[in-house]
XYZ file of C-alpha atoms in Angstrom:
595
model
C -7.826 -58.481 28.664
C -8.809 -61.277 26.304
C -12.349 -61.457 27.677
C -12.983 -57.717 27.315
C -11.595 -57.806 23.760
C -13.939 -60.658 22.899
C -16.856 -58.743 24.413
C -15.992 -55.621 22.375
C -15.846 -57.754 19.255
C -19.236 -59.307 20.025
C -20.813 -55.927 20.854
C -19.408 -54.008 17.878
C -22.936 -53.024 16.793
C -23.220 -51.077 20.064
C -19.922 -49.222 19.753
C -21.643 -45.929 18.978
C -23.685 -46.211 22.180
C -20.531 -47.116 24.127
C -18.634 -44.145 22.680
C -21.526 -41.808 23.511
C -21.750 -43.130 27.070
C -17.964 -42.743 27.429
C -18.163 -39.146 26.192
C -20.854 -38.340 28.763
C -18.694 -39.894 31.509
C -15.659 -37.828 30.506
C -17.604 -34.549 30.269
C -19.168 -35.255 33.661
C -15.718 -35.739 35.165
C -14.532 -32.486 33.569
C -17.330 -30.605 35.345
C -16.612 -32.599 38.500
C -13.015 -31.348 38.649
C -13.868 -27.671 38.033
C -15.371 -26.866 41.518
C -11.934 -27.435 43.091
C -10.445 -24.988 40.602
C -13.157 -22.444 41.479
C -12.328 -22.836 45.192
C -8.730 -21.912 44.433
C -9.844 -18.929 42.364
C -12.177 -17.835 45.177
C -9.329 -18.009 47.706
C -7.225 -15.996 45.292
C -9.989 -13.327 45.034
C -10.338 -13.055 48.803
C -6.574 -12.825 49.367
C -5.477 -10.668 46.413
C -8.725 -8.757 45.676
C -8.092 -6.362 42.740
C -4.811 -8.146 41.970
C -6.435 -11.571 41.674
C -6.344 -13.919 38.703
C -9.806 -12.798 37.551
C -8.718 -9.148 37.511
C -6.579 -9.972 34.469
C -9.824 -10.395 32.508
C -11.013 -6.859 33.312
C -13.198 -7.708 36.324
C -11.681 -5.494 38.991
C -14.461 -5.223 41.569
C -14.200 -7.996 44.176
C -17.982 -8.415 44.481
C -18.304 -8.793 40.730
C -15.556 -11.451 40.811
C -17.366 -13.358 43.549
C -20.713 -13.026 41.715
C -19.108 -14.419 38.565
C -17.749 -17.332 40.578
C -21.249 -17.973 41.951
C -22.735 -18.052 38.459
C -19.983 -20.331 37.186
C -20.519 -22.646 40.163
C -24.222 -23.004 39.336
C -23.452 -23.690 35.656
C -20.722 -26.208 36.496
C -22.868 -28.095 39.011
C -25.756 -28.047 36.559
C -23.503 -29.419 33.802
C -22.147 -32.105 36.119
C -25.675 -33.186 37.106
C -26.892 -33.183 33.495
C -24.069 -35.356 32.230
C -24.337 -37.673 35.219
C -27.957 -38.247 34.260
C -26.983 -38.780 30.620
C -24.167 -41.241 31.281
C -26.163 -43.242 33.815
C -29.080 -43.619 31.406
C -26.776 -44.483 28.508
C -24.625 -46.998 30.391
C -27.584 -48.701 32.066
C -29.581 -48.964 28.848
C -26.505 -50.324 27.094
C -26.020 -52.872 29.890
C -29.656 -53.995 29.698
C -29.672 -54.214 25.897
C -26.379 -56.079 25.707
C -27.454 -58.426 28.492
C -30.734 -59.117 26.685
C -29.111 -59.778 23.307
C -26.254 -61.850 24.730
C -28.650 -64.067 26.682
C -30.867 -64.601 23.624
C -27.921 -65.258 21.306
C -26.384 -67.699 23.784
C -29.717 -69.481 24.303
C -30.400 -69.724 20.556
C -26.910 -71.099 20.042
C -27.322 -73.644 22.850
C -30.573 -74.860 21.282
C -28.733 -75.607 18.041
C -26.002 -77.665 19.699
C -26.212 -81.470 19.350
C -27.567 -83.637 22.144
C -24.048 -84.912 22.794
C -23.135 -81.439 24.077
C -25.792 -81.637 26.812
C -24.828 -85.184 27.761
C -21.379 -83.918 28.753
C -22.596 -80.909 30.756
C -24.745 -80.163 33.756
C -28.032 -78.411 32.997
C -27.614 -76.324 36.151
C -24.163 -75.200 35.017
C -25.603 -74.065 31.692
C -28.346 -72.211 33.550
C -25.648 -70.494 35.603
C -23.917 -69.348 32.415
C -27.112 -68.140 30.727
C -28.365 -66.285 33.793
C -25.867 -65.527 36.582
C -22.834 -64.985 34.360
C -24.670 -62.634 32.017
C -25.987 -60.711 35.036
C -22.381 -60.240 36.202
C -21.588 -58.553 32.899
C -24.577 -56.245 33.361
C -23.312 -55.176 36.795
C -19.934 -54.246 35.328
C -21.442 -52.146 32.523
C -23.868 -50.480 34.940
C -21.079 -48.970 37.048
C -17.646 -50.441 36.538
C -16.994 -49.171 33.006
C -17.930 -45.609 33.990
C -15.742 -45.772 37.118
C -12.705 -46.851 35.109
C -13.221 -44.054 32.590
C -13.654 -41.436 35.274
C -10.505 -42.513 37.110
C -8.548 -42.189 33.871
C -10.111 -38.790 33.087
C -9.390 -37.542 36.607
C -5.765 -38.567 36.298
C -5.355 -36.746 32.989
C -7.263 -33.584 33.939
C -5.791 -33.171 37.412
C -2.341 -33.960 36.056
C -2.755 -31.214 33.453
C -3.751 -28.647 36.119
C -0.845 -29.719 38.349
C 1.722 -29.342 35.604
C 0.243 -25.998 34.584
C 0.417 -24.578 38.131
C 3.443 -26.309 39.662
C 5.364 -28.746 37.410
C 7.915 -29.621 40.089
C 5.222 -30.401 42.665
C 3.288 -32.389 40.045
C 6.188 -34.765 39.519
C 6.317 -35.518 43.247
C 2.605 -35.599 44.047
C 1.485 -37.641 41.042
C 4.306 -40.142 41.229
C 2.099 -42.714 43.055
C -0.539 -42.720 40.273
C 1.325 -44.962 37.800
C 2.339 -47.194 40.712
C -1.301 -47.453 41.790
C -2.437 -48.318 38.271
C 0.351 -50.881 37.865
C -0.488 -52.434 41.219
C -4.148 -52.666 40.263
C -3.336 -54.528 37.041
C -0.914 -56.764 38.955
C -3.690 -57.749 41.336
C -6.150 -58.195 38.451
C -3.910 -60.675 36.700
C -3.780 -62.830 39.806
C -7.467 -62.454 40.567
C -8.560 -63.757 37.144
C -8.014 -67.507 37.746
C -9.492 -67.246 41.233
C -12.731 -65.738 39.973
C -12.857 -68.264 37.132
C -12.836 -70.937 39.853
C -15.615 -69.049 41.685
C -17.852 -69.081 38.601
C -17.231 -72.794 38.064
C -18.116 -73.464 41.707
C -21.321 -71.437 41.271
C -22.189 -73.595 38.275
C -21.734 -76.748 40.366
C -24.179 -75.445 42.983
C -26.732 -74.532 40.327
C -26.383 -77.973 38.783
C -26.934 -79.731 42.085
C -29.923 -77.535 43.012
C -31.518 -77.980 39.593
C -31.088 -81.755 39.764
C -32.544 -81.977 43.275
C -35.549 -79.767 42.560
C -36.446 -81.863 39.511
C -36.137 -85.032 41.584
C -37.758 -83.782 44.764
C -40.395 -86.543 44.746
C -37.719 -89.251 44.648
C -35.735 -87.512 47.389
C -38.803 -87.440 49.618
C -39.728 -91.038 48.812
C -36.271 -92.272 49.852
C -36.116 -89.873 52.843
C -32.861 -88.602 51.363
C -33.352 -84.966 52.415
C -30.332 -84.916 54.721
C -28.239 -86.864 52.220
C -28.911 -84.265 49.511
C -28.548 -81.382 51.973
C -25.041 -82.683 52.638
C -24.316 -82.584 48.908
C -25.495 -78.963 48.781
C -23.387 -78.150 51.845
C -20.286 -79.612 50.172
C -20.937 -77.669 46.947
C -21.618 -74.479 48.912
C -18.440 -74.988 50.951
C -16.475 -75.320 47.719
C -18.048 -72.080 46.438
C -17.340 -70.300 49.730
C -13.725 -71.469 49.798
C -13.212 -70.413 46.175
C -14.573 -66.985 47.042
C -12.383 -66.804 50.151
C -9.240 -67.306 48.046
C -10.304 -64.463 45.770
C -11.340 -62.227 48.682
C -7.978 -62.565 50.449
C -6.243 -61.170 47.379
C -8.822 -58.520 46.440
C -8.973 -57.236 50.044
C -5.243 -56.444 49.905
C -5.667 -53.975 47.032
C -7.221 -51.118 49.027
C -4.595 -50.953 51.847
C -1.769 -50.971 49.299
C -3.399 -48.225 47.234
C -4.165 -46.178 50.350
C -0.483 -46.091 51.355
C 0.506 -44.915 47.878
C -2.226 -42.262 47.979
C -1.052 -41.063 51.384
C 2.434 -40.449 50.025
C 1.084 -38.264 47.199
C -1.250 -36.287 49.454
C 1.417 -35.630 52.088
C 3.818 -34.464 49.368
C 1.262 -31.946 48.089
C 0.319 -30.791 51.581
C 3.878 -30.304 52.889
C 5.974 -29.450 49.861
C 3.169 -27.442 48.250
C 2.720 -25.471 51.495
C 6.450 -24.751 51.592
C 6.280 -23.481 47.993
C 3.301 -21.224 48.847
C 5.027 -19.736 51.924
C 8.126 -18.993 49.844
C 6.143 -17.356 47.066
C 6.816 -19.986 44.418
C 3.065 -20.539 43.970
C 0.062 -18.473 45.037
C -2.190 -19.308 47.973
C -5.074 -19.923 45.566
C -2.951 -22.291 43.499
C -1.933 -24.123 46.654
C -5.623 -24.498 47.611
C -6.429 -25.839 44.169
C -3.615 -28.371 44.339
C -4.595 -29.635 47.810
C -8.225 -30.069 46.848
C -7.362 -31.652 43.494
C -4.952 -34.084 45.112
C -7.696 -35.259 47.408
C -10.197 -35.340 44.533
C -7.838 -37.420 42.388
C -6.105 -39.729 44.819
C -8.787 -40.723 47.304
C -11.195 -42.021 44.635
C -8.370 -44.306 43.537
C -9.147 -46.426 46.585
C -12.256 -47.413 44.634
C -9.994 -49.180 42.172
C -10.053 -52.160 44.515
C -13.821 -52.526 44.136
C -13.588 -51.817 40.412
C -10.858 -54.431 39.954
C -12.911 -56.943 41.924
C -16.048 -56.253 39.869
C -14.042 -56.283 36.641
C -12.484 -59.683 37.294
C -15.762 -61.235 38.382
C -17.365 -59.913 35.196
C -14.530 -61.030 32.926
C -14.645 -64.554 34.358
C -18.385 -64.638 33.632
C -18.049 -63.092 30.163
C -15.395 -65.662 29.275
C -17.796 -68.497 30.154
C -20.686 -67.004 28.156
C -18.566 -66.306 25.087
C -17.076 -69.799 25.280
C -20.602 -71.193 24.968
C -21.244 -68.916 21.980
C -17.983 -70.090 20.411
C -18.940 -73.778 20.667
C -19.045 -75.001 17.045
C -22.304 -76.306 15.591
C -21.407 -79.828 14.482
C -24.859 -80.364 12.946
C -25.434 -77.658 10.292
C -28.889 -76.152 9.941
C -28.560 -74.969 6.372
C -29.542 -77.158 3.407
C -32.121 -77.763 0.720
C -35.592 -76.589 1.705
C -38.643 -78.829 1.823
C -41.712 -76.900 0.600
C -44.945 -77.516 2.511
C -46.768 -80.570 1.227
C -43.795 -81.840 -0.773
C -42.798 -84.712 1.540
C -44.251 -88.137 0.793
C -42.442 -89.833 3.686
C -40.492 -92.665 1.999
C -37.352 -93.529 3.986
C -34.248 -95.479 3.027
C -31.527 -96.324 5.558
C -28.229 -97.439 4.019
C -25.476 -99.084 6.087
C -26.111 -96.765 9.014
C -23.646 -96.913 11.919
C -23.322 -94.839 15.058
C -21.264 -94.943 18.258
C -21.463 -93.101 21.579
C -17.762 -92.557 22.041
C -16.171 -95.995 21.785
C -19.480 -97.843 22.210
C -21.049 -98.888 18.903
C -24.842 -98.520 19.066
C -25.797 -99.132 15.431
C -23.859 -101.383 13.059
C -24.510 -101.167 9.305
C -28.296 -101.019 9.568
C -30.140 -100.992 6.221
C -33.899 -100.939 5.590
C -36.591 -99.173 3.597
C -39.920 -97.710 4.667
C -42.527 -96.964 2.050
C -44.499 -93.733 2.178
C -47.540 -94.172 4.414
C -46.327 -97.433 5.977
C -46.234 -98.211 9.682
C -42.945 -99.788 10.705
C -42.080 -100.951 14.222
C -38.771 -101.521 15.975
C -38.632 -103.852 18.964
C -35.868 -105.298 21.063
C -34.170 -105.098 24.415
C -33.094 -101.821 25.998
C -29.846 -100.626 24.427
C -30.403 -102.458 21.133
C -30.311 -99.196 19.161
C -34.021 -98.556 18.500
C -34.200 -95.008 19.881
C -30.810 -94.124 18.408
C -32.208 -94.867 14.968
C -34.972 -92.259 15.238
C -32.638 -89.763 16.871
C -30.432 -90.021 13.806
C -33.525 -89.492 11.640
C -34.236 -86.290 13.584
C -30.517 -85.445 13.288
C -30.022 -85.126 17.025
C -26.709 -86.848 16.282
C -24.493 -87.304 13.239
C -24.043 -90.900 12.013
C -20.583 -92.414 12.090
C -21.168 -93.759 8.594
C -24.011 -94.504 6.233
C -26.993 -92.368 5.311
C -30.727 -91.855 5.794
C -32.669 -90.701 2.746
C -36.065 -89.025 2.763
C -37.842 -89.338 -0.582
C -34.464 -90.063 -2.120
C -32.640 -87.087 -0.561
C -29.881 -87.512 2.021
C -31.227 -85.838 5.161
C -27.730 -84.428 5.842
C -28.280 -82.190 2.799
C -31.699 -80.946 3.937
C -32.532 -77.820 5.892
C -32.672 -79.067 9.474
C -35.694 -76.979 10.510
C -37.634 -78.170 7.449
C -36.736 -81.794 8.177
C -37.903 -81.638 11.783
C -41.020 -79.688 10.806
C -42.089 -82.705 8.759
C -41.631 -85.177 11.625
C -43.968 -85.512 14.585
C -42.136 -86.875 17.623
C -43.741 -88.408 20.717
C -41.316 -89.762 23.293
C -41.667 -91.604 26.577
C -40.273 -88.582 28.445
C -42.959 -86.010 27.654
C -41.947 -82.364 27.749
C -44.741 -79.904 28.584
C -44.396 -76.175 29.135
C -45.704 -74.226 32.111
C -48.827 -72.984 30.348
C -52.381 -74.041 29.564
C -53.452 -77.323 28.029
C -54.318 -75.488 24.799
C -50.860 -73.881 24.747
C -49.212 -77.291 25.025
C -51.288 -78.918 22.303
C -50.537 -75.990 19.968
C -46.865 -75.947 21.000
C -44.601 -74.663 18.234
C -47.482 -73.781 15.888
C -48.614 -70.165 15.595
C -52.169 -68.884 15.226
C -53.955 -72.176 15.820
C -57.751 -71.852 16.189
C -59.309 -73.443 19.243
C -61.353 -75.779 17.044
C -58.165 -77.356 15.653
C -56.815 -77.819 19.191
C -60.015 -79.570 20.266
C -60.009 -81.774 17.154
C -56.439 -82.887 17.899
C -57.383 -83.611 21.521
C -60.352 -85.706 20.382
C -58.138 -87.689 18.016
C -55.749 -88.398 20.914
C -58.712 -89.321 23.172
C -57.737 -86.499 25.524
C -60.841 -84.335 25.105
C -62.938 -86.075 27.775
C -60.445 -85.691 30.615
C -59.724 -82.096 29.555
C -63.412 -81.221 29.666
C -63.658 -82.610 33.202
C -61.090 -80.069 34.413
C -62.521 -76.884 35.981
C -60.997 -74.585 33.373
C -60.941 -77.087 30.525
C -58.449 -76.197 27.813
C -57.410 -73.090 29.757
C -56.184 -75.132 32.742
C -52.647 -74.253 33.847
C -50.739 -77.540 34.077
C -47.681 -76.364 36.040
C -43.994 -76.819 35.330
C -43.416 -79.887 33.108
C -47.124 -80.705 33.442
C -46.775 -81.794 37.059
C -50.504 -81.312 37.728
C -51.355 -84.076 35.250
C -50.942 -87.841 35.430
C -48.443 -89.650 33.239
C -51.184 -90.945 30.944
C -52.702 -87.484 30.582
C -49.340 -85.995 29.714
C -48.798 -88.708 27.101
C -52.179 -88.014 25.482
C -51.374 -84.295 25.281
C -48.056 -85.133 23.614
C -49.900 -87.265 21.077
C -52.455 -84.493 20.467
C -49.574 -82.091 19.878
C -48.128 -84.393 17.227
C -51.576 -84.814 15.618
C -52.097 -81.038 15.402
C -48.724 -80.684 13.693
C -50.067 -83.074 11.004
C -46.630 -84.242 9.802
C -46.054 -86.684 6.933
C -43.826 -88.729 9.274
C -44.773 -89.700 12.826
C -42.284 -91.135 15.328
C -43.584 -92.796 18.506
C -40.683 -93.599 20.812
C -41.940 -95.804 23.662
C -45.085 -93.669 23.744
C -47.072 -96.239 25.749
C -44.407 -97.832 27.923
C -45.166 -95.815 31.058
C -48.989 -95.702 30.997
C -51.758 -97.878 32.363
C -53.677 -100.393 30.261
C -56.659 -98.099 29.724
C -54.456 -95.238 28.540
C -52.459 -97.623 26.376
C -55.636 -98.824 24.708
C -56.786 -95.242 24.128
C -53.427 -94.235 22.667
C -53.400 -97.371 20.508
C -56.813 -96.501 19.070
C -55.565 -92.985 18.326
C -52.411 -94.341 16.704
C -54.446 -96.635 14.447
C -56.381 -93.604 13.186
C -53.614 -91.029 12.823
C -51.129 -93.446 11.236
C -53.384 -93.801 8.219
C -51.827 -92.116 5.197
C -48.588 -91.143 6.927
C -45.270 -92.856 7.509
C -45.187 -94.030 11.113
C -42.190 -95.344 13.010
C -43.062 -97.041 16.288
C -40.540 -98.034 18.940
C -42.085 -100.291 21.546
C -41.406 -102.793 24.275
C -45.040 -103.911 24.389
C -45.460 -106.018 21.266
C -49.251 -105.792 21.450
C -48.996 -102.165 20.293
C -47.170 -103.046 17.053
C -48.794 -106.296 15.930
C -50.653 -104.542 13.081
C -47.579 -102.790 11.666
C -46.726 -103.332 7.989
C -43.223 -104.394 9.045
C -41.591 -105.192 12.372
C -37.824 -105.101 12.791
C -36.258 -106.884 15.764
C -32.987 -105.316 16.920
C -30.166 -106.759 19.010
C -26.843 -105.102 19.796
C -27.243 -102.448 17.101
C -28.296 -104.811 14.314
C -31.573 -105.952 12.767
C -31.806 -109.671 13.408
C -35.368 -110.322 12.204
C -37.872 -108.542 9.976
C -41.437 -109.363 8.953
C -45.078 -108.969 9.869
C -46.411 -110.132 13.215
C -47.629 -113.454 11.795
C -44.436 -114.050 9.803
C -42.249 -113.484 12.845
C -44.363 -115.768 15.023
C -44.147 -118.514 12.420
C -40.374 -118.063 12.271
C -40.253 -118.934 15.983
C -37.220 -116.745 16.607
C -36.450 -113.805 18.920
C -39.757 -112.030 18.265
C -41.777 -115.181 18.936
C -39.926 -115.675 22.225
C -40.640 -112.088 23.277
C -44.317 -112.490 22.309
C -44.732 -115.653 24.353
C -42.959 -114.021 27.299
C -45.231 -110.981 27.261
C -48.504 -112.766 26.600
C -47.880 -115.679 28.944
C -48.273 -118.313 26.223
C -44.982 -119.942 27.214
C -46.073 -120.216 30.821
C -49.417 -121.649 29.792
C -47.734 -124.313 27.703
C -45.454 -125.502 30.477
C -47.588 -124.895 33.525
C -48.077 -128.174 35.519
C -51.581 -129.525 36.070
C -52.513 -130.252 39.642
C -55.169 -132.853 40.491
C -58.128 -131.829 42.547
C -58.633 -133.704 45.744
């Protein structure tokens, strides 16, 4: 019941719609029960004629009584059909609206969570929560909620008629109803953990499929199709076995309920017939009771399906609401940065950060003047990328601070901070749209001329123009129709169009060919003018003209200076330069005599 309570609390703005839909369901069930009552009245008219129940209301003629019953039947069936239409429309629209809002709210919340959250979770599992689990909730609201309400209404209405016509028979015939309801809840309680396991198993499958589809080229290259198919088989087996454990329990509900229903129906049929033959109740009343017993009890067999649907939905709702309840450890609120107010001066004071127990940055301090180009070099794992991720507030520092124009970035509005930073990483993210859409990504109402100007600045215009549809070319999911160098140039054009006061280039040229690297380097030389630029690079040739180069090792800055200063120091940077340029090899290479 905790999951449904949490859902009601989340959906409190839709309570009026839920109450209206519930009212339509109850009124529909009221009309649904009345035809059985009319059958009993009709039997009473045929048997007792002028002495029938309707004769008490002044309608003596038998034909008039039957005509009245015909009119009432049409009105009742019309009312039942009308309210069925109304409750189906209301419940389904409510399900669609709630599904839509819950998915958007969950997705917006997930986007605000820190990167550390995603490092601990499978992307496929999150996709399962945001899609499959929310769809399960929709299925329950589409039919399950109405079914539960109508079962409850049937029990109350039929019980009232029973007690009005034959109280003693009612006690016997309706005795199984509370037992049926108790048994249903008993089964539900034991189904809950089993369906929670089913949803987790579904998430594992989604995670594996998502991972394999993204890496399909690698799988093919290593002829690992059967290897990965075996992984999918194992995950699918786990899902199937989890479902089997739930099915064994849920399948037992219907036979148990059916036996309880049989007891109630037989009691009405036999004991009610004995009462009718001995004059304790009329023949019409007996007919009503037999029909109503069937109308009430047999639909209770549907409780098995309802309980199954309910538990599947609650397991899914619990997972979705757990995501929504994940606390935001990096607050978005803070002091706003008006457009054009950022100069771009940065100060890093004793900054430290650790991934769990592993220290990545250790008391790093440095300053970057507004408009300067500063580079960070060093071996993989030295802390270079972590530094810019802390600037973008993807993570929270363990200690220390980063200040932008004298303000601690922890006190700034997060959206404003990131809006003033252009970020180009080695792993380029492109959307499944056109080239123009990707260059203008995140910026609304951009004229085509501005898109083209940004592409020219990134030296991407020429290759774009050679494409059949130019800037309107669809590039496919994650830009798979483009080469790595082309994707990198589009990412750079995107950053140029954003025109931020701070530009971060995180290994932007490490995975491209020499020609593309040269083109990107020319673009960087132009766009870095007048803006603060932070460059992270393995290739030292791309940072030799920086105002300051910081060499990092094991989370610390071990050397700082210009290219010439660091070469003259003959330290770590000079060793890396000689290694990359081949100067060291040239100096020690043996000379062979010609013969």
